[in-house]
Amino acid sequence: MRTLLQLALKSLLNRKFTLGLTWLSIGLSVMLLLGVERLRSEARESFASTASGTDLIVGARGSPTQILLFSVFNLGFPTKNIDFNTYVELAQLDATDWVIPLAMGDSHRGYRVVGTATHYFEHFRIRNREPLIFNQGSAFGLDQTFDAVIGAEVARKLNYSIGSEIIVAHGTGDISFIEHDEHPFTVTGILEPTGTPVDQLILVPLDGIAEMHHGFYGEDDHGHHHHHHGHDHAHDPLTGVLDGHNGNTGEVSLSALLIGLENRAAALSVQRYINEFPDEALTAVLPGLALQDLWSILGVIENTLLLITGFVVIVGLFGMLTTLLTSLNERRREMAILRSVGARPSTIFSLLVGEACIITVAGNALGLALLYLGLMMGQPILQSHMGIYLHLGLPSAHEWGLIGLITLLGLGIGIIPAWRIYRLSLADGVTPKL
Amino acid sequence: MVKNPRAPKVNPIISISDLQFRYHPDSELILNIDSLVVQPGQSLFIQGPSGSGKTTLLNLLAGVLVPVQGEISLLSTQLSTLSASERDAFRSNHIGFIFQLFNLIPYLSVIENVTLPCQFSQRRAGRTQSRTESQSKSKALPQREAIRILTHLEMEPFIHRSVTELSVGQQQRVAAARALIGSPELIIADEPTSSLDAHQRDRFIELLFGEIRQTGSTLIFVSHDAALAKHFDQVVNINELNRDSALKSQ
């Protein structure tokens, strides 16, 4: 066995140029396949980890996928808004534990400004139900209007620290013609990097958004809102939340609500209740289901990519087959010598299969090495551009499975030249006919 | 040294009786040998033109081919009683081969080429010990034995060369060293001198016989070159041996 392995290795080294190219092409194709797989699973994981604690997402009547995308993934915009009273009513339901309001539509230097309540930081969960952690500062207080909490990427890219001032522009995009510059926000908290779209958010109190828009439209009517709410603060479970708002929130229409339930089992009945909400046409989305819908759409693209990269690997392995087959004729002498010193035909067969196996395994190893090199280089780029956090962890069971499959395939392909040389060496015996 | 082929009490090293061989059941016979007996320590020269079945006979002796009829016994072992893999093991234990050309594996060193049979045969690896001094029991016995034989064959200066850099004559000596290592009972040489010039040829034969005389191996030497016959104890012409060849050559 050791003899055989040594022979195979020395024989491979003897042909290191042609086989090196074969090795390289298999390595590159393996890297491509594993890279696509890694990106796919990381993207899924990243998406799934973005709203891990949220049981329902509510938006104005519309497509669940769209609601999911704009509410937690910073992709696209709501077409319609939700009335503030709906928020109040849903928050008062017995079934809801907490409701986070989200008001979108403003931006600062390309980053989304989202109006929300301070309990966002208490309830919003990422990844494996981990809470958001502050790197510096803290959440805005209940009575703060022009405080802002910024995501890690915003802080890093714009070089902001605690105390930096943010002037919010209406609409999203880098260049906006309407700026709310009379009402700058002050950074009071910076979040730890999460690898989720939260990194790209500027979170401000709903009051701030309301005040800012008031200021802009020249309205300075702070008087009418109390009866607008029309409910008794004393018995209100929202007291804590609403006390923080100075009342302008009544003017703010919301883009989406994130809901945490007392009992997750009630998700379907609450969803139906919201979908049939009498005052307003709403759509309640179960994030998990909406994600599945999204994946089923993207699945076609994913599978196409997988198919293509799979074929690239097969092409790489066929390159190996060609290289091994073309060398067979000149190796008949070698096999006759080995036969003459006592090698069995099965030894000759194993030698060739072993060579194919070594090339494939080495190709896999190269592919993995290239993959991790690529991941290390691509990690910061992907995180900042797509909010996808790539783990540099060990290959997953699925990836090992793919590697195993490729190795088996290489072994299977190795049988072709092995079988040919086996037949030839049976016919040649110790005297090759050349 | 047993010089008399009719010495009564020694078992023959090769005994062929009533041998017939054809490649396909409906093709004509290639070999049809009534009887061939070679005693231990003898040297046999088989002379014949190419295409006369010499190569087939060697493959039969090697156990790579199986006769359709008749019996081949090597060292009192009937080859037909062995399985294919037992014949492979038998070959590596008891037979050393030298071919006309391309005897060496290009990606192995000179020493590795010579010690190759010891990788496949424990017996031959073990027998290198009895040839080297008994007090030295280091692991690298086959290597040391290889160097010893190569030195005898005047190959010492070329031991560390790549085999692809050796001349044909040097390659043949390396091949001879490989056939000789571990002192197999039988050395089969198939036209080993055909690619050598007259001077190299004579020197090769001289060195080969020098080694064989020491190990007591039996040498089967196949060649078309009748001039070599004078070196051997026993000479047969394949056409005389082969009952069918008279018919075939017409």
PDB file of N, CA, C and O in Angstrom, chain A residues 274-307:
ATOM      1  N   ILE A 274     -55.061  41.031  11.853  1.00  0.00           N
ATOM      2  CA  ILE A 274     -54.485  42.234  11.244  1.00  0.00           C
ATOM      3  C   ILE A 274     -54.885  42.344   9.778  1.00  0.00           C
ATOM      4  O   ILE A 274     -55.224  43.418   9.278  1.00  0.00           O
ATOM      5  N   ASN A 275     -54.883  41.212   9.095  1.00  0.00           N
ATOM      6  CA  ASN A 275     -55.257  41.245   7.678  1.00  0.00           C
ATOM      7  C   ASN A 275     -56.706  41.700   7.486  1.00  0.00           C
ATOM      8  O   ASN A 275     -57.060  42.212   6.431  1.00  0.00           O
ATOM      9  N   GLU A 276     -57.533  41.461   8.525  1.00  0.00           N
ATOM     10  CA  GLU A 276     -58.940  41.877   8.433  1.00  0.00           C
ATOM     11  C   GLU A 276     -59.202  43.115   9.280  1.00  0.00           C
ATOM     12  O   GLU A 276     -60.334  43.374   9.686  1.00  0.00           O
ATOM     13  N   PHE A 277     -58.146  43.843   9.547  1.00  0.00           N
ATOM     14  CA  PHE A 277     -58.253  45.026  10.414  1.00  0.00           C
ATOM     15  C   PHE A 277     -59.299  45.993   9.851  1.00  0.00           C
ATOM     16  O   PHE A 277     -59.230  46.354   8.671  1.00  0.00           O
ATOM     17  N   PRO A 278     -60.277  46.394  10.673  1.00  0.00           N
ATOM     18  CA  PRO A 278     -61.398  47.164  10.119  1.00  0.00           C
ATOM     19  C   PRO A 278     -61.027  48.576   9.663  1.00  0.00           C
ATOM     20  O   PRO A 278     -61.555  49.055   8.655  1.00  0.00           O
ATOM     21  N   ASP A 279     -60.109  49.254  10.372  1.00  0.00           N
ATOM     22  CA  ASP A 279     -59.875  50.672  10.102  1.00  0.00           C
ATOM     23  C   ASP A 279     -59.009  50.935   8.879  1.00  0.00           C
ATOM     24  O   ASP A 279     -59.025  52.017   8.319  1.00  0.00           O
ATOM     25  N   GLU A 280     -58.209  49.951   8.521  1.00  0.00           N
ATOM     26  CA  GLU A 280     -57.183  50.210   7.512  1.00  0.00           C
ATOM     27  C   GLU A 280     -56.849  48.887   6.830  1.00  0.00           C
ATOM     28  O   GLU A 280     -56.923  47.828   7.447  1.00  0.00           O
ATOM     29  N   ALA A 281     -56.488  48.957   5.576  1.00  0.00           N
ATOM     30  CA  ALA A 281     -56.104  47.732   4.859  1.00  0.00           C
ATOM     31  C   ALA A 281     -54.641  47.407   5.155  1.00  0.00           C
ATOM     32  O   ALA A 281     -53.749  48.156   4.765  1.00  0.00           O
ATOM     33  N   LEU A 282     -54.414  46.320   5.862  1.00  0.00           N
ATOM     34  CA  LEU A 282     -53.060  45.976   6.289  1.00  0.00           C
ATOM     35  C   LEU A 282     -52.676  44.583   5.794  1.00  0.00           C
ATOM     36  O   LEU A 282     -53.535  43.760   5.491  1.00  0.00           O
ATOM     37  N   THR A 283     -51.390  44.355   5.762  1.00  0.00           N
ATOM     38  CA  THR A 283     -50.896  42.996   5.505  1.00  0.00           C
ATOM     39  C   THR A 283     -49.919  42.631   6.615  1.00  0.00           C
ATOM     40  O   THR A 283     -48.980  43.382   6.882  1.00  0.00           O
ATOM     41  N   ALA A 284     -50.183  41.508   7.260  1.00  0.00           N
ATOM     42  CA  ALA A 284     -49.262  41.025   8.288  1.00  0.00           C
ATOM     43  C   ALA A 284     -48.453  39.884   7.692  1.00  0.00           C
ATOM     44  O   ALA A 284     -48.991  39.001   7.035  1.00  0.00           O
ATOM     45  N   VAL A 285     -47.162  39.947   7.910  1.00  0.00           N
ATOM     46  CA  VAL A 285     -46.253  38.997   7.269  1.00  0.00           C
ATOM     47  C   VAL A 285     -45.570  38.157   8.344  1.00  0.00           C
ATOM     48  O   VAL A 285     -45.061  38.697   9.326  1.00  0.00           O
ATOM     49  N   LEU A 286     -45.579  36.849   8.130  1.00  0.00           N
ATOM     50  CA  LEU A 286     -44.743  35.987   8.970  1.00  0.00           C
ATOM     51  C   LEU A 286     -43.353  35.972   8.332  1.00  0.00           C
ATOM     52  O   LEU A 286     -43.204  35.494   7.212  1.00  0.00           O
ATOM     53  N   PRO A 287     -42.346  36.513   9.002  1.00  0.00           N
ATOM     54  CA  PRO A 287     -41.036  36.680   8.343  1.00  0.00           C
ATOM     55  C   PRO A 287     -40.491  35.386   7.753  1.00  0.00           C
ATOM     56  O   PRO A 287     -39.979  35.371   6.634  1.00  0.00           O
ATOM     57  N   GLY A 288     -40.629  34.303   8.495  1.00  0.00           N
ATOM     58  CA  GLY A 288     -40.097  33.021   8.016  1.00  0.00           C
ATOM     59  C   GLY A 288     -40.723  32.602   6.695  1.00  0.00           C
ATOM     60  O   GLY A 288     -40.030  32.215   5.755  1.00  0.00           O
ATOM     61  N   LEU A 289     -42.058  32.733   6.642  1.00  0.00           N
ATOM     62  CA  LEU A 289     -42.770  32.337   5.424  1.00  0.00           C
ATOM     63  C   LEU A 289     -42.418  33.250   4.264  1.00  0.00           C
ATOM     64  O   LEU A 289     -42.212  32.797   3.136  1.00  0.00           O
ATOM     65  N   ALA A 290     -42.359  34.569   4.561  1.00  0.00           N
ATOM     66  CA  ALA A 290     -42.043  35.520   3.503  1.00  0.00           C
ATOM     67  C   ALA A 290     -40.641  35.261   2.961  1.00  0.00           C
ATOM     68  O   ALA A 290     -40.390  35.364   1.759  1.00  0.00           O
ATOM     69  N   LEU A 291     -39.714  34.886   3.866  1.00  0.00           N
ATOM     70  CA  LEU A 291     -38.349  34.563   3.432  1.00  0.00           C
ATOM     71  C   LEU A 291     -38.368  33.344   2.513  1.00  0.00           C
ATOM     72  O   LEU A 291     -37.687  33.313   1.487  1.00  0.00           O
ATOM     73  N   GLN A 292     -39.196  32.366   2.894  1.00  0.00           N
ATOM     74  CA  GLN A 292     -39.279  31.169   2.055  1.00  0.00           C
ATOM     75  C   GLN A 292     -39.786  31.510   0.664  1.00  0.00           C
ATOM     76  O   GLN A 292     -39.297  30.989  -0.331  1.00  0.00           O
ATOM     77  N   ASP A 293     -40.798  32.409   0.624  1.00  0.00           N
ATOM     78  CA  ASP A 293     -41.303  32.854  -0.685  1.00  0.00           C
ATOM     79  C   ASP A 293     -40.175  33.475  -1.487  1.00  0.00           C
ATOM     80  O   ASP A 293     -39.996  33.206  -2.672  1.00  0.00           O
ATOM     81  N   LEU A 294     -39.414  34.327  -0.773  1.00  0.00           N
ATOM     82  CA  LEU A 294     -38.311  35.021  -1.426  1.00  0.00           C
ATOM     83  C   LEU A 294     -37.307  34.013  -1.978  1.00  0.00           C
ATOM     84  O   LEU A 294     -36.862  34.105  -3.130  1.00  0.00           O
ATOM     85  N   TRP A 295     -36.983  32.995  -1.150  1.00  0.00           N
ATOM     86  CA  TRP A 295     -36.006  32.001  -1.606  1.00  0.00           C
ATOM     87  C   TRP A 295     -36.540  31.188  -2.760  1.00  0.00           C
ATOM     88  O   TRP A 295     -35.783  30.768  -3.634  1.00  0.00           O
ATOM     89  N   SER A 296     -37.851  30.968  -2.767  1.00  0.00           N
ATOM     90  CA  SER A 296     -38.374  30.167  -3.876  1.00  0.00           C
ATOM     91  C   SER A 296     -38.263  30.948  -5.183  1.00  0.00           C
ATOM     92  O   SER A 296     -38.117  30.366  -6.247  1.00  0.00           O
ATOM     93  N   ILE A 297     -38.318  32.279  -5.070  1.00  0.00           N
ATOM     94  CA  ILE A 297     -38.107  33.085  -6.288  1.00  0.00           C
ATOM     95  C   ILE A 297     -36.626  33.058  -6.671  1.00  0.00           C
ATOM     96  O   ILE A 297     -36.248  32.798  -7.806  1.00  0.00           O
ATOM     97  N   LEU A 298     -35.786  33.302  -5.650  1.00  0.00           N
ATOM     98  CA  LEU A 298     -34.347  33.344  -5.917  1.00  0.00           C
ATOM     99  C   LEU A 298     -33.784  31.953  -6.182  1.00  0.00           C
ATOM    100  O   LEU A 298     -32.714  31.804  -6.744  1.00  0.00           O
ATOM    101  N   GLY A 299     -34.548  30.930  -5.762  1.00  0.00           N
ATOM    102  CA  GLY A 299     -34.080  29.551  -5.907  1.00  0.00           C
ATOM    103  C   GLY A 299     -33.701  29.207  -7.331  1.00  0.00           C
ATOM    104  O   GLY A 299     -32.727  28.488  -7.569  1.00  0.00           O
ATOM    105  N   VAL A 300     -34.474  29.711  -8.291  1.00  0.00           N
ATOM    106  CA  VAL A 300     -34.198  29.417  -9.699  1.00  0.00           C
ATOM    107  C   VAL A 300     -32.805  29.918 -10.072  1.00  0.00           C
ATOM    108  O   VAL A 300     -32.012  29.210 -10.685  1.00  0.00           O
ATOM    109  N   ILE A 301     -32.521  31.142  -9.632  1.00  0.00           N
ATOM    110  CA  ILE A 301     -31.209  31.726  -9.940  1.00  0.00           C
ATOM    111  C   ILE A 301     -30.112  30.944  -9.228  1.00  0.00           C
ATOM    112  O   ILE A 301     -29.088  30.586  -9.808  1.00  0.00           O
ATOM    113  N   GLU A 302     -30.385  30.647  -7.950  1.00  0.00           N
ATOM    114  CA  GLU A 302     -29.405  29.886  -7.174  1.00  0.00           C
ATOM    115  C   GLU A 302     -29.100  28.553  -7.827  1.00  0.00           C
ATOM    116  O   GLU A 302     -27.942  28.165  -7.987  1.00  0.00           O
ATOM    117  N   ASN A 303     -30.181  27.846  -8.207  1.00  0.00           N
ATOM    118  CA  ASN A 303     -29.979  26.522  -8.788  1.00  0.00           C
ATOM    119  C   ASN A 303     -29.249  26.606 -10.130  1.00  0.00           C
ATOM    120  O   ASN A 303     -28.450  25.741 -10.457  1.00  0.00           O
ATOM    121  N   THR A 304     -29.548  27.649 -10.884  1.00  0.00           N
ATOM    122  CA  THR A 304     -28.848  27.830 -12.152  1.00  0.00           C
ATOM    123  C   THR A 304     -27.358  28.013 -11.908  1.00  0.00           C
ATOM    124  O   THR A 304     -26.517  27.385 -12.555  1.00  0.00           O
ATOM    125  N   LEU A 305     -27.062  28.868 -10.928  1.00  0.00           N
ATOM    126  CA  LEU A 305     -25.650  29.103 -10.582  1.00  0.00           C
ATOM    127  C   LEU A 305     -24.973  27.818 -10.138  1.00  0.00           C
ATOM    128  O   LEU A 305     -23.861  27.493 -10.546  1.00  0.00           O
ATOM    129  N   LEU A 306     -25.699  27.062  -9.311  1.00  0.00           N
ATOM    130  CA  LEU A 306     -25.166  25.807  -8.786  1.00  0.00           C
ATOM    131  C   LEU A 306     -24.897  24.834  -9.935  1.00  0.00           C
ATOM    132  O   LEU A 306     -23.862  24.173  -9.992  1.00  0.00           O
ATOM    133  N   LEU A 307     -25.858  24.788 -10.863  1.00  0.00           N
ATOM    134  CA  LEU A 307     -25.738  23.896 -12.015  1.00  0.00           C
ATOM    135  C   LEU A 307     -24.498  24.269 -12.832  1.00  0.00           C
ATOM    136  O   LEU A 307     -23.702  23.414 -13.218  1.00  0.00           O
TER     137      LEU A 307
END
